[in-house]
C-alpha positions as a Python dict, from the first residue, in 0.01 Angstrom:
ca = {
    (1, 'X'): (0, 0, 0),
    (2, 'X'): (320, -119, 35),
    (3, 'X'): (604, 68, -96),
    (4, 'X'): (793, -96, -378),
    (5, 'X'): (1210, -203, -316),
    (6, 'X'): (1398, -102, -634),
    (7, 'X'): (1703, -325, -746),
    (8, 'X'): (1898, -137, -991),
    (9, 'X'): (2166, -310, -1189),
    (10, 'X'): (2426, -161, -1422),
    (11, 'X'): (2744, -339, -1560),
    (12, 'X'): (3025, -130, -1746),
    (13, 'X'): (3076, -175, -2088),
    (14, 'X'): (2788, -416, -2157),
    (15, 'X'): (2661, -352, -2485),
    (16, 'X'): (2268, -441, -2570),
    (17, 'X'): (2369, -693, -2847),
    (18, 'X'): (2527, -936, -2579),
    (19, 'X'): (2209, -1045, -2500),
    (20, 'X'): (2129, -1416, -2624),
    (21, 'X'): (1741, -1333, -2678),
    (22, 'X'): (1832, -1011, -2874),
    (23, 'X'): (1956, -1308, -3108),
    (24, 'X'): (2297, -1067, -3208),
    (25, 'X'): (2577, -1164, -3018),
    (26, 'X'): (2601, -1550, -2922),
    (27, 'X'): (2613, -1483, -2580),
    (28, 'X'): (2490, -1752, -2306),
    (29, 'X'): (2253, -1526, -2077),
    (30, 'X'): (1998, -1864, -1959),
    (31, 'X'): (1890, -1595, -1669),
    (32, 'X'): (1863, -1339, -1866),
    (33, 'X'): (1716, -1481, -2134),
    (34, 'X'): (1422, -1586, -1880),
    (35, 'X'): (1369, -1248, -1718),
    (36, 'X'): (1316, -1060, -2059),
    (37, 'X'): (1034, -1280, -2063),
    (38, 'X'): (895, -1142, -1713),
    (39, 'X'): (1022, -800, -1810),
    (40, 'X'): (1026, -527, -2065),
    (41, 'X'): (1319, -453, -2281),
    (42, 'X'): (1386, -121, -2470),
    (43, 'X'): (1590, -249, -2737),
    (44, 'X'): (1654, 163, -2864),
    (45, 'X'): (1829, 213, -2457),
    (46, 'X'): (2097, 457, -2524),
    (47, 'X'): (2390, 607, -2315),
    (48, 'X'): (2367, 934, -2317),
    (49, 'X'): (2754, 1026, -2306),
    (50, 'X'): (2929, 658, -2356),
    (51, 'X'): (3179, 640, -2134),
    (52, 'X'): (3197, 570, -1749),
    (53, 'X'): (3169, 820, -1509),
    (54, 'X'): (2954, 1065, -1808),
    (55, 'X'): (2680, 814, -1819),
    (56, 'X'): (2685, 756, -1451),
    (57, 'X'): (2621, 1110, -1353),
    (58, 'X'): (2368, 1147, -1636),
    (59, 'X'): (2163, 830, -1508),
    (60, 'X'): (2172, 959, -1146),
    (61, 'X'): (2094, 1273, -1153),
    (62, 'X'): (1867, 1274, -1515),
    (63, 'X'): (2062, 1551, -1646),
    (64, 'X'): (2338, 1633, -1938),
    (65, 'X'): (2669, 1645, -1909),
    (66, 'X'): (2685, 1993, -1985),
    (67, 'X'): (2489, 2053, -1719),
    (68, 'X'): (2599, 1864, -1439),
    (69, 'X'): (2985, 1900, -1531),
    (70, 'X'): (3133, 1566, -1605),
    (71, 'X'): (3172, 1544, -1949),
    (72, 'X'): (3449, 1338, -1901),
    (73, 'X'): (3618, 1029, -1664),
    (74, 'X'): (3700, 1151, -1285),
    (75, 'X'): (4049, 1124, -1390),
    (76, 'X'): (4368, 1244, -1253),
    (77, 'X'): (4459, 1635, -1368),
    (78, 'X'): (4076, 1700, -1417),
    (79, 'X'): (3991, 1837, -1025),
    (80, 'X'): (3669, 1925, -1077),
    (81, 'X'): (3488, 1656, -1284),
    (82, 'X'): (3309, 1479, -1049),
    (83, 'X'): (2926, 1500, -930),
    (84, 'X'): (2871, 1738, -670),
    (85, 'X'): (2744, 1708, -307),
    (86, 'X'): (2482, 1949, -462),
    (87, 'X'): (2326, 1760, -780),
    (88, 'X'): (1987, 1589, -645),
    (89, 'X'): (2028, 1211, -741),
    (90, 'X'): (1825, 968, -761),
    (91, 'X'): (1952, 874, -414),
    (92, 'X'): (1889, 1183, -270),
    (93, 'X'): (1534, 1142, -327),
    (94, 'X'): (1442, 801, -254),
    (95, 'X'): (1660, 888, 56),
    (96, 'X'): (1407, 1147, 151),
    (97, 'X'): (1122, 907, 96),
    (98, 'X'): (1277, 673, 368),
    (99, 'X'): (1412, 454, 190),
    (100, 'X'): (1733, 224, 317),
    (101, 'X'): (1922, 258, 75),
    (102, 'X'): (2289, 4, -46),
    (103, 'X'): (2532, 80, -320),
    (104, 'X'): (2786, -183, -391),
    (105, 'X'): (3061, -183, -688),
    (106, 'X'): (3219, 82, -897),
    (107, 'X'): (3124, 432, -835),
    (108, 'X'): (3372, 667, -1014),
    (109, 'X'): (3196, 991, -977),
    (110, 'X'): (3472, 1140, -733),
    (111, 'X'): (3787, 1320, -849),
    (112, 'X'): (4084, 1049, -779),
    (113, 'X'): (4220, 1117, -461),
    (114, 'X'): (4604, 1195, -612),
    (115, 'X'): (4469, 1497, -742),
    (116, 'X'): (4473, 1679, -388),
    (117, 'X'): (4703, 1414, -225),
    (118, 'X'): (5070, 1215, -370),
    (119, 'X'): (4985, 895, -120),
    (120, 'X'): (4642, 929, 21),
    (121, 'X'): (4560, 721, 355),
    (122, 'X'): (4303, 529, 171),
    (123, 'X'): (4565, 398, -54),
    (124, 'X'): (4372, 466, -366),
    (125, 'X'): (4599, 538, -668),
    (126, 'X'): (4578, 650, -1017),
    (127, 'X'): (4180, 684, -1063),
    (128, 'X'): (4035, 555, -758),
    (129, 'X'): (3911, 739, -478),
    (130, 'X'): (3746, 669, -131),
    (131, 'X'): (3423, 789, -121),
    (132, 'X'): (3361, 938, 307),
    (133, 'X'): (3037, 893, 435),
    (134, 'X'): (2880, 1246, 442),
    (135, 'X'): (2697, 1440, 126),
    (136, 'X'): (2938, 1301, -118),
    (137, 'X'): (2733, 966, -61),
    (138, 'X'): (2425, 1139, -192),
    (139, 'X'): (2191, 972, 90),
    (140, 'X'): (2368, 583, 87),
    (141, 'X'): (2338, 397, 380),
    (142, 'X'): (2509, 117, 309),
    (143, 'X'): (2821, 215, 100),
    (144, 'X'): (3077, -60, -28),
    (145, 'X'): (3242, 77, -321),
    (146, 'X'): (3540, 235, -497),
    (147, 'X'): (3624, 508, -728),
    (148, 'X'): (3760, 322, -1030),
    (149, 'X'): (4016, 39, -958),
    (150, 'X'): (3973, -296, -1328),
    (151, 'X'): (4152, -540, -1108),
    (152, 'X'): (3849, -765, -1075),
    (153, 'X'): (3911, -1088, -939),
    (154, 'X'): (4146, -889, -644),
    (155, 'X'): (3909, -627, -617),
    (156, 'X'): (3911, -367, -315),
    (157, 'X'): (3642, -148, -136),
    (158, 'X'): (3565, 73, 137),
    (159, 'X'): (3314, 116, 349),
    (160, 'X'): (3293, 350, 636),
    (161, 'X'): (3652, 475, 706),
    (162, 'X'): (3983, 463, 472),
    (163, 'X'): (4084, 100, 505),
    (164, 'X'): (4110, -72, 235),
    (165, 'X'): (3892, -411, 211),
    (166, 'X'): (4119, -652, -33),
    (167, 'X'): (3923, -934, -170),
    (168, 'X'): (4032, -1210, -318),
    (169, 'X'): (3721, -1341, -540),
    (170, 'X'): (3591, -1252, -868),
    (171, 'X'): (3423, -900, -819),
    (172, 'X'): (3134, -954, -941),
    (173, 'X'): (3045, -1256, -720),
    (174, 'X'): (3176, -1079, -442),
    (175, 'X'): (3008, -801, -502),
    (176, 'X'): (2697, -1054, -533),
    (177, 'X'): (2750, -1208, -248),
    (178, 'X'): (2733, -818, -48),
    (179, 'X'): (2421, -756, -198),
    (180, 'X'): (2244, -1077, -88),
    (181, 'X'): (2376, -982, 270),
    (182, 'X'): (2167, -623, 239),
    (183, 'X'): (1878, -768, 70),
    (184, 'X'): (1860, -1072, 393),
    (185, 'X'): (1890, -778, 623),
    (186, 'X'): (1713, -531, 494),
    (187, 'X'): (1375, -739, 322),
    (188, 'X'): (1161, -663, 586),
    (189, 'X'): (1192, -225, 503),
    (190, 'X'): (1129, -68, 199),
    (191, 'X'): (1497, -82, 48),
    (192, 'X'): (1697, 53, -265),
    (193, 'X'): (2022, -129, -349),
    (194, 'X'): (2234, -22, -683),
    (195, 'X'): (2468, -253, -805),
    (196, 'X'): (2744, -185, -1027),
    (197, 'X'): (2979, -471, -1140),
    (198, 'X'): (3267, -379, -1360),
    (199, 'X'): (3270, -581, -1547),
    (200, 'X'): (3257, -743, -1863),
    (201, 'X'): (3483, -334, -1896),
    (202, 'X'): (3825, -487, -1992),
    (203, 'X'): (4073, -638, -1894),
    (204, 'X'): (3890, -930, -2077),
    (205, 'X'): (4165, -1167, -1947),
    (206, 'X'): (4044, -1092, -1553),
    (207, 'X'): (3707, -1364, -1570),
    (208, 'X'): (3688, -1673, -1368),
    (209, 'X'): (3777, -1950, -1647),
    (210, 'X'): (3461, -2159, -1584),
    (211, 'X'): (3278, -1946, -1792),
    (212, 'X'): (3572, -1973, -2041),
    (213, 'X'): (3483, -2262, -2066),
    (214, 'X'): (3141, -2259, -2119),
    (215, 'X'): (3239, -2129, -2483),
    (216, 'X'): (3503, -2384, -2525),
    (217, 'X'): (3568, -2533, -2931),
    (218, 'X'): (3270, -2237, -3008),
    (219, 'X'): (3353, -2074, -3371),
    (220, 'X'): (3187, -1748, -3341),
    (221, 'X'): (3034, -1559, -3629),
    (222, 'X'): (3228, -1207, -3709),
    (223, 'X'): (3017, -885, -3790),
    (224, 'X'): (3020, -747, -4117),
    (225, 'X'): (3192, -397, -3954),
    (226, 'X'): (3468, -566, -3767),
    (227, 'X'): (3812, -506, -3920),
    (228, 'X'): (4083, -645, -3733),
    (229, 'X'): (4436, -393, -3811),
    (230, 'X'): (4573, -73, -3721),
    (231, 'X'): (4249, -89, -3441),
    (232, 'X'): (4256, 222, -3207),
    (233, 'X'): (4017, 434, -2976),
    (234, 'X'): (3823, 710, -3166),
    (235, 'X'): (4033, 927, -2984),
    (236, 'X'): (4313, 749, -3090),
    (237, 'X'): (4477, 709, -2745),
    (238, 'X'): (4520, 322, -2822),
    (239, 'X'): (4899, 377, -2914),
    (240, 'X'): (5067, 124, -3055),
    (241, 'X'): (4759, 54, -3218),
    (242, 'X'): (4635, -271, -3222),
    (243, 'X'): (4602, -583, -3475),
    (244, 'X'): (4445, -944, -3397),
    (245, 'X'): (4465, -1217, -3643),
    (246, 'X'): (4129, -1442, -3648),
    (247, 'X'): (4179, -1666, -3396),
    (248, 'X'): (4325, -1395, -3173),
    (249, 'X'): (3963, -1185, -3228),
    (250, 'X'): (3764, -1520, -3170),
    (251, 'X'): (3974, -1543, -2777),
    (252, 'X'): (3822, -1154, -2721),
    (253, 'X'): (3498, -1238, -2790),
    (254, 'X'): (3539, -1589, -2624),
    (255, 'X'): (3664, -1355, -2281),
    (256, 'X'): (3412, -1085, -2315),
    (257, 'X'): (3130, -1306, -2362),
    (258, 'X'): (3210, -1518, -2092),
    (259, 'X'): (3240, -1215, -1846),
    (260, 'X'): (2873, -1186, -1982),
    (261, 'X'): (2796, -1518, -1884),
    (262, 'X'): (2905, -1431, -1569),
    (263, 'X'): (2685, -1131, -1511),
    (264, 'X'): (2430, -1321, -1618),
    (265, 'X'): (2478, -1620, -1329),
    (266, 'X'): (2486, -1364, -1020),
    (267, 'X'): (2160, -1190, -1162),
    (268, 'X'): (2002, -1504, -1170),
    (269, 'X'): (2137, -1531, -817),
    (270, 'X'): (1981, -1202, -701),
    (271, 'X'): (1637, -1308, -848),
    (272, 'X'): (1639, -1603, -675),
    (273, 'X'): (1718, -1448, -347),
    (274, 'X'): (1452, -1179, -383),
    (275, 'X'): (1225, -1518, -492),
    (276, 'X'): (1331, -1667, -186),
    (277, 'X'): (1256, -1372, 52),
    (278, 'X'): (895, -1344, -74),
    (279, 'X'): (972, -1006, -237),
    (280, 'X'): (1057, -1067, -602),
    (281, 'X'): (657, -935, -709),
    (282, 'X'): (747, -644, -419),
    (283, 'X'): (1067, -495, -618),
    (284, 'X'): (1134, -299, -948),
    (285, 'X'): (1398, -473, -1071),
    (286, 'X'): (1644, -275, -1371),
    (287, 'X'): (1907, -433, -1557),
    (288, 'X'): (2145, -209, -1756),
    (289, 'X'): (2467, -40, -1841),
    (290, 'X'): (2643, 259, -1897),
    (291, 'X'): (2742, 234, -2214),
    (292, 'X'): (2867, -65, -2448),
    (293, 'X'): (3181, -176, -2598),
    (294, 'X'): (3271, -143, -2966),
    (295, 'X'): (3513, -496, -3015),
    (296, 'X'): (3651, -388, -3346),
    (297, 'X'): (3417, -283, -3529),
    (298, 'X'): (3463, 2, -3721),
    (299, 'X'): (3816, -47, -3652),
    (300, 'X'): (3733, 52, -3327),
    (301, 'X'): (3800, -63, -2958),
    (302, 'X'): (3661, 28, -2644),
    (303, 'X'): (3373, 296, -2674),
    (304, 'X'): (3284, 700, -2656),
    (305, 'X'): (3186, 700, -3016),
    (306, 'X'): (2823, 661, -3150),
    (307, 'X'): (2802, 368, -3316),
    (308, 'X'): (2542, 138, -3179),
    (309, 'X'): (2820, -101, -3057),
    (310, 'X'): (2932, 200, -2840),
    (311, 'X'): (2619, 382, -2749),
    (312, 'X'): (2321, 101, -2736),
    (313, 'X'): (2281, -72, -2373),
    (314, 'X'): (2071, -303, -2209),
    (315, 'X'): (1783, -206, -2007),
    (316, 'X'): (1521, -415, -1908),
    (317, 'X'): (1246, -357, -1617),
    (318, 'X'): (1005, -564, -1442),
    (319, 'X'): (779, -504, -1130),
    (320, 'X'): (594, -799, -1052),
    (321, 'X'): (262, -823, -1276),
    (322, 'X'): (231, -442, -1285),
    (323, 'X'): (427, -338, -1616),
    (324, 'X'): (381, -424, -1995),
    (325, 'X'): (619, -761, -2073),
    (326, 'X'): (795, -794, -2380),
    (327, 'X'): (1009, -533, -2611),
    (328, 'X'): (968, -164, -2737),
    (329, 'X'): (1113, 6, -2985),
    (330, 'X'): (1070, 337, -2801),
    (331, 'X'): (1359, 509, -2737),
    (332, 'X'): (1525, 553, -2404),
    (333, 'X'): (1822, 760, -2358),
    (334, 'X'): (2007, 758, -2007),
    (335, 'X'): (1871, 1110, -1880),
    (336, 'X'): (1561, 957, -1854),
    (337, 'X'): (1625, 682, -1655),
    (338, 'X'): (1555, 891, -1312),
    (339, 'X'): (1248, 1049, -1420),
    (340, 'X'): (1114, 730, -1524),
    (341, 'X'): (1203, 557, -1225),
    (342, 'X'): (1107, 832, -949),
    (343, 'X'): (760, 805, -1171),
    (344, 'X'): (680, 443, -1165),
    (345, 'X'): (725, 481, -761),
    (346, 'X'): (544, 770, -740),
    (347, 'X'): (788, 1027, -616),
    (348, 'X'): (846, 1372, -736),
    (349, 'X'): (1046, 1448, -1031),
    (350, 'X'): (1310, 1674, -932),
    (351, 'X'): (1299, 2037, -1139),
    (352, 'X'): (1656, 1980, -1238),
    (353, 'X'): (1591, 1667, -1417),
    (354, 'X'): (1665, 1685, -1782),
    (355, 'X'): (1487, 1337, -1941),
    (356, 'X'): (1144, 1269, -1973),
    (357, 'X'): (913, 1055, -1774),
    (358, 'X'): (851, 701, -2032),
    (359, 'X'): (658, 561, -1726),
    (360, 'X'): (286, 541, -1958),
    (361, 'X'): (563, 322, -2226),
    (362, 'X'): (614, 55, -1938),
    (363, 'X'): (280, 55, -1732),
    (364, 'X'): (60, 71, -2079),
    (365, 'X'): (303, 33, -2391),
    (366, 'X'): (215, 409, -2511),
    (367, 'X'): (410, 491, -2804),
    (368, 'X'): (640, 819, -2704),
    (369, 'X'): (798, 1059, -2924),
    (370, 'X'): (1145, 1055, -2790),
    (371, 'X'): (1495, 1085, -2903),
    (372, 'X'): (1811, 1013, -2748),
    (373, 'X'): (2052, 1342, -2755),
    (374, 'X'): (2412, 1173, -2707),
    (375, 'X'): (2749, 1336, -2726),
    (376, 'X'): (3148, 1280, -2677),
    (377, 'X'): (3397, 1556, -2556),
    (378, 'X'): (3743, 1549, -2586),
    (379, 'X'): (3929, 1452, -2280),
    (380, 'X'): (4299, 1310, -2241),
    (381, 'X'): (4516, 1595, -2149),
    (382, 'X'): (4728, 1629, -2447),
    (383, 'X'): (4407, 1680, -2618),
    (384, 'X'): (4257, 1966, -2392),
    (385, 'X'): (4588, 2096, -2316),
    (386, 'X'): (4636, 2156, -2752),
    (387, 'X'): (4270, 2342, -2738),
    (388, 'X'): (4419, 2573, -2434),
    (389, 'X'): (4747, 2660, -2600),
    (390, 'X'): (4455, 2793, -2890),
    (391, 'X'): (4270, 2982, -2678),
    (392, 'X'): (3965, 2693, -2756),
    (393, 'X'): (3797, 2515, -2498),
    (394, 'X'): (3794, 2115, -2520),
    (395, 'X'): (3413, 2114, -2492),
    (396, 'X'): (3308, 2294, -2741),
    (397, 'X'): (3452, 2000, -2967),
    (398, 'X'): (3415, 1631, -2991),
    (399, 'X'): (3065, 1492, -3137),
    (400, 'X'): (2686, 1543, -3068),
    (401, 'X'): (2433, 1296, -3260),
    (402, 'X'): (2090, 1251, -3210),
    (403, 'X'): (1903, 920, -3208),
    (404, 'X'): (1546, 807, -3325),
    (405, 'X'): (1423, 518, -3364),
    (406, 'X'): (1507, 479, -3740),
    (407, 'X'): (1799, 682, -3759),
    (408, 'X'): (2222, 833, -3585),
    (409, 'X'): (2240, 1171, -3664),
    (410, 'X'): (2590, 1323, -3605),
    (411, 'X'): (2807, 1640, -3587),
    (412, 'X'): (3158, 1581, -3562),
    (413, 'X'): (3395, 1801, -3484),
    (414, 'X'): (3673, 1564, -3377),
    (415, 'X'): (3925, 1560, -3087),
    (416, 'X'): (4198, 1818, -3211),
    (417, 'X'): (4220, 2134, -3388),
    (418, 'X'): (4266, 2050, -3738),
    (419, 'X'): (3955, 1763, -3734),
    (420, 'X'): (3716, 2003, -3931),
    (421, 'X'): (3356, 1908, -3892),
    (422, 'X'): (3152, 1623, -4102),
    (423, 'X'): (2788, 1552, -4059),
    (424, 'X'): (2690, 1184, -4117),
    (425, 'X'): (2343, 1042, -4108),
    (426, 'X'): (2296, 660, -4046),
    (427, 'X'): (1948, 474, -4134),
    (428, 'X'): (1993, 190, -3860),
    (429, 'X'): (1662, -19, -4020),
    (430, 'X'): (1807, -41, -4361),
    (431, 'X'): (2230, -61, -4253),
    (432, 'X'): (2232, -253, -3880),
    (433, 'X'): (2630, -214, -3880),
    (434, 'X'): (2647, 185, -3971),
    (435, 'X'): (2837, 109, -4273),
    (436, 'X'): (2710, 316, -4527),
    (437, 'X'): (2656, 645, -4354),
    (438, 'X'): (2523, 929, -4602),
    (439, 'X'): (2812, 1216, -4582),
    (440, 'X'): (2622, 1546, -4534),
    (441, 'X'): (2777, 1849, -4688),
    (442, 'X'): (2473, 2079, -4552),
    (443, 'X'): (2230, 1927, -4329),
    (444, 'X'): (1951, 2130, -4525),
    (445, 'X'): (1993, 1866, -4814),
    (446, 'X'): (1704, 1695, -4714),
    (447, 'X'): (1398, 1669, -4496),
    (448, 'X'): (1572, 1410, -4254),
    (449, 'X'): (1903, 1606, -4198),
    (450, 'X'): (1762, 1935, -4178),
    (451, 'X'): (1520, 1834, -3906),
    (452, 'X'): (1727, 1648, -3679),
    (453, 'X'): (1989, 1913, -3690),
    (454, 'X'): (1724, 2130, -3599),
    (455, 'X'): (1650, 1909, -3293),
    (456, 'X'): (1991, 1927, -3169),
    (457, 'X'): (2090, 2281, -3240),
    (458, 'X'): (1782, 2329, -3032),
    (459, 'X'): (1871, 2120, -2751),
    (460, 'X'): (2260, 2293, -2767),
    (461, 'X'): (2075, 2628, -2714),
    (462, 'X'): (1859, 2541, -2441),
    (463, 'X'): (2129, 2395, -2221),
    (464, 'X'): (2396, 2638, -2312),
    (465, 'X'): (2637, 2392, -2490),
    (466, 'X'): (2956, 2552, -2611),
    (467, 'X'): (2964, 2337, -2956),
    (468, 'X'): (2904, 2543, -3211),
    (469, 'X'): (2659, 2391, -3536),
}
């Protein structure tokens, strides 16, 4: 039997409600729209850690981030956060298997090349780094990528030395346009190509103005959570903080939906190419995200916070007839991803892995009991450099939560020293926007509290985390 090609997609900052058949956001997704139908979605996906290079490492390699050691962005002044030429990814094993294997777009899960260098040769700057072929590639063949660079229609890449590859195209046509290139070349071998686009991850002005357009005179509706002054990041690094009037808030949804629209065209592109190569029934095809993007609600912009805005992500799969079609409420948190995957194509499980296996959810809608363990850590300078000066280390602060299907359970301890801790539980059936979160002063006041606290003081034990209940 023929082995299956896997096509795994990810955008950055996507969140699950921009969707137009989750019937949230009004979002034009026509392609979409159409493969949910072929496909099923688990409409509880969660990111694990919600932010960029976090989730990344936590969907490769199906561990924590206290585990594999980036709890934060690969960011200048932070040398070792990155993922190690050691941690078994998902890569690693399908490389093993034989598979060719592409991965085009944003990687970020390499410490920024000015950390060890003032001008590297690459020319990366600030965040980005060049990724040289060799273990750091975790088994890639085919390697056209960058560290982290949000310039996206003049994108750059690298591929197999240190020169730069300027493009001038939007990048995630470009990036599009590589993959078709590998897919044409490579349709005739069992193949694994990862995609990661950037965006719709901001600057929301940086999207080809055709699909501007598309949203042109279009009055959208505001959610109940959004507030619109004195907007800043939870770790309130937005600074001066932000205010929109109306019309200025309908523009950022007009810009971040269109960059939406976007993604949505070139995935109906690569479906039609694999339709076109006669192997669109011979490929598991995933469509997700890292994490989402909060837009102002709860005062709130960007993400690497808990609220659903922040934390819930796409993720549909399909694999010709062979899995379930339609939509499950089971939840799937990004540590699981791997498992799951290296499952439905019936390869071994690494020991390291962290998640479960949800394969028995897709190939025969089983109901799972599973939770999503999530968590933030503190991690601008100024805010670990405070916790040093007080003999505290950053990562034994920030948030944890735990997610089930009905409810957000979460421990926060904040992002400096004088935060204090609050416990807030959130019923997402009954409250959809989090807005009326019950304030725990002990989380043995009730059944619900005491046992999900339970869950994730057990889950701090077990892998060692420094946060202390």
């Amino acid at each position: 039997m023929k082995k299956p090609n896997l096509l795994f997609v990810f955008a950055d900052q996507w969140r699950r409600d921009a969707m137009g058949f989750m019937e949230k956001d009004e979002v034009i997704t026509p392609n979409i729209d159409n493969f949910s139908k072929e496909a099923l979605s688990f409409d509880n996906a969660m990111s694990a850690c919600p932010l960029c290079s976090p989730n990344r490492a936590t969907m490769f390699t199906g561990t924590y981030p206290v585990t594999n050691g980036v709890w934060t962005n690969c960011k200048t002044g932070l040398k070792d956060v990155e993922l190690k030429e050691t941690d078994i990814t998902l890569m690693d094993v399908l490389k093993e298997d034989g598979y060719k294997i592409g991965y085009i777009g944003k990687w970020h899960l390499d410490s920024p090349e000015v950390n060890f260098s003032e001008e590297p040769i690459s020319g990366a700057r600030n965040w980005d780094a060049y990724t040289a072929p060799g273990k750091r590639r975790h088994g890639v063949d085919f390697w056209y990528s960058y560290g982290a660079y949000d310039h996206h229609l003049k994108p750059h890449y690298w591929h197999n030395d240190e020169k730069m590859i300027n493009i001038d195209q939007w990048s995630v046509e470009h990036e599009t346009d590589k993959a078709i290139e590998f897919i044409n070349e490579n349709k005739n071998e069992p193949f694994s190509l990862i995609i990661s686009w950037n965006p719709p991850h901001t600057p929301l002005d940086l999207v080809p103005q055709k699909y501007v357009d598309m949203y042109a005179g279009k009055k959208f509706k505001v959610n109940p959570n959004v507030l619109l002054t004195e907007v800043t990041d939870h770790t309130l690094s937005v600074n001066p903080r932000l205010n929109f009037t109306d019309e200025e808030y309908q523009e950022v949804m007009r810009k971040y939906f269109a960059a939406v629209t976007g993604v949505d065209e070139n995935f109906g592109r690569l479906l039609q190419n694999l339709k076109d190569n006669g192997i669109y029934d011979d490929t598991i095809i995933v469509l997700t995200a890292d994490h989402g993007e909060m837009l102002c609600a709860h005062r709130l912009w960007s993400k690497h916070v808990w609220f659903e805005e922040s934390t819930g992500i796409p993720f549909l799969i399909k694999y010709g007839d062979r899995f379930i079609k339609g939509r499950t409420d089971n939840v799937l948190n990004g540590v699981d991803i791997m498992p799951t995957i290296l499952s439905l194509m019936n390869l071994p499980i690494p020991e390291t892995v962290e998640g479960i296996d949800l394969k028995e959810v897709i190939l025969n809608g089983d109901q799972i009991e599973n939770y999503a363990i999530m968590s933030g850590y503190p991690g601008q300078m100024r805010a670990i450099e405070e916790f040093e000066r007080n003999g505290k280390e950053n990562v034994a602060y920030g948030w944890r939560a735990i997610r089930t299907k009905q409810y957000t359970y979460v421990v926060n301890k904040g992002y400096t020293m004088d935060h204090g801790t609050e416990r807030l539980l959130y019923d997402n059936l009954k409250d959809p926007y989090q807005m009326n979160p019950l304030k725990v002063e002990d989380y043995r006041e009730n059944e619900v509290t005491e046992l999900l606290e339970g869950k994730l003081r057990e889950w701090g034990q077990k892998y060692k985390d420094k946060f202390e209940f």
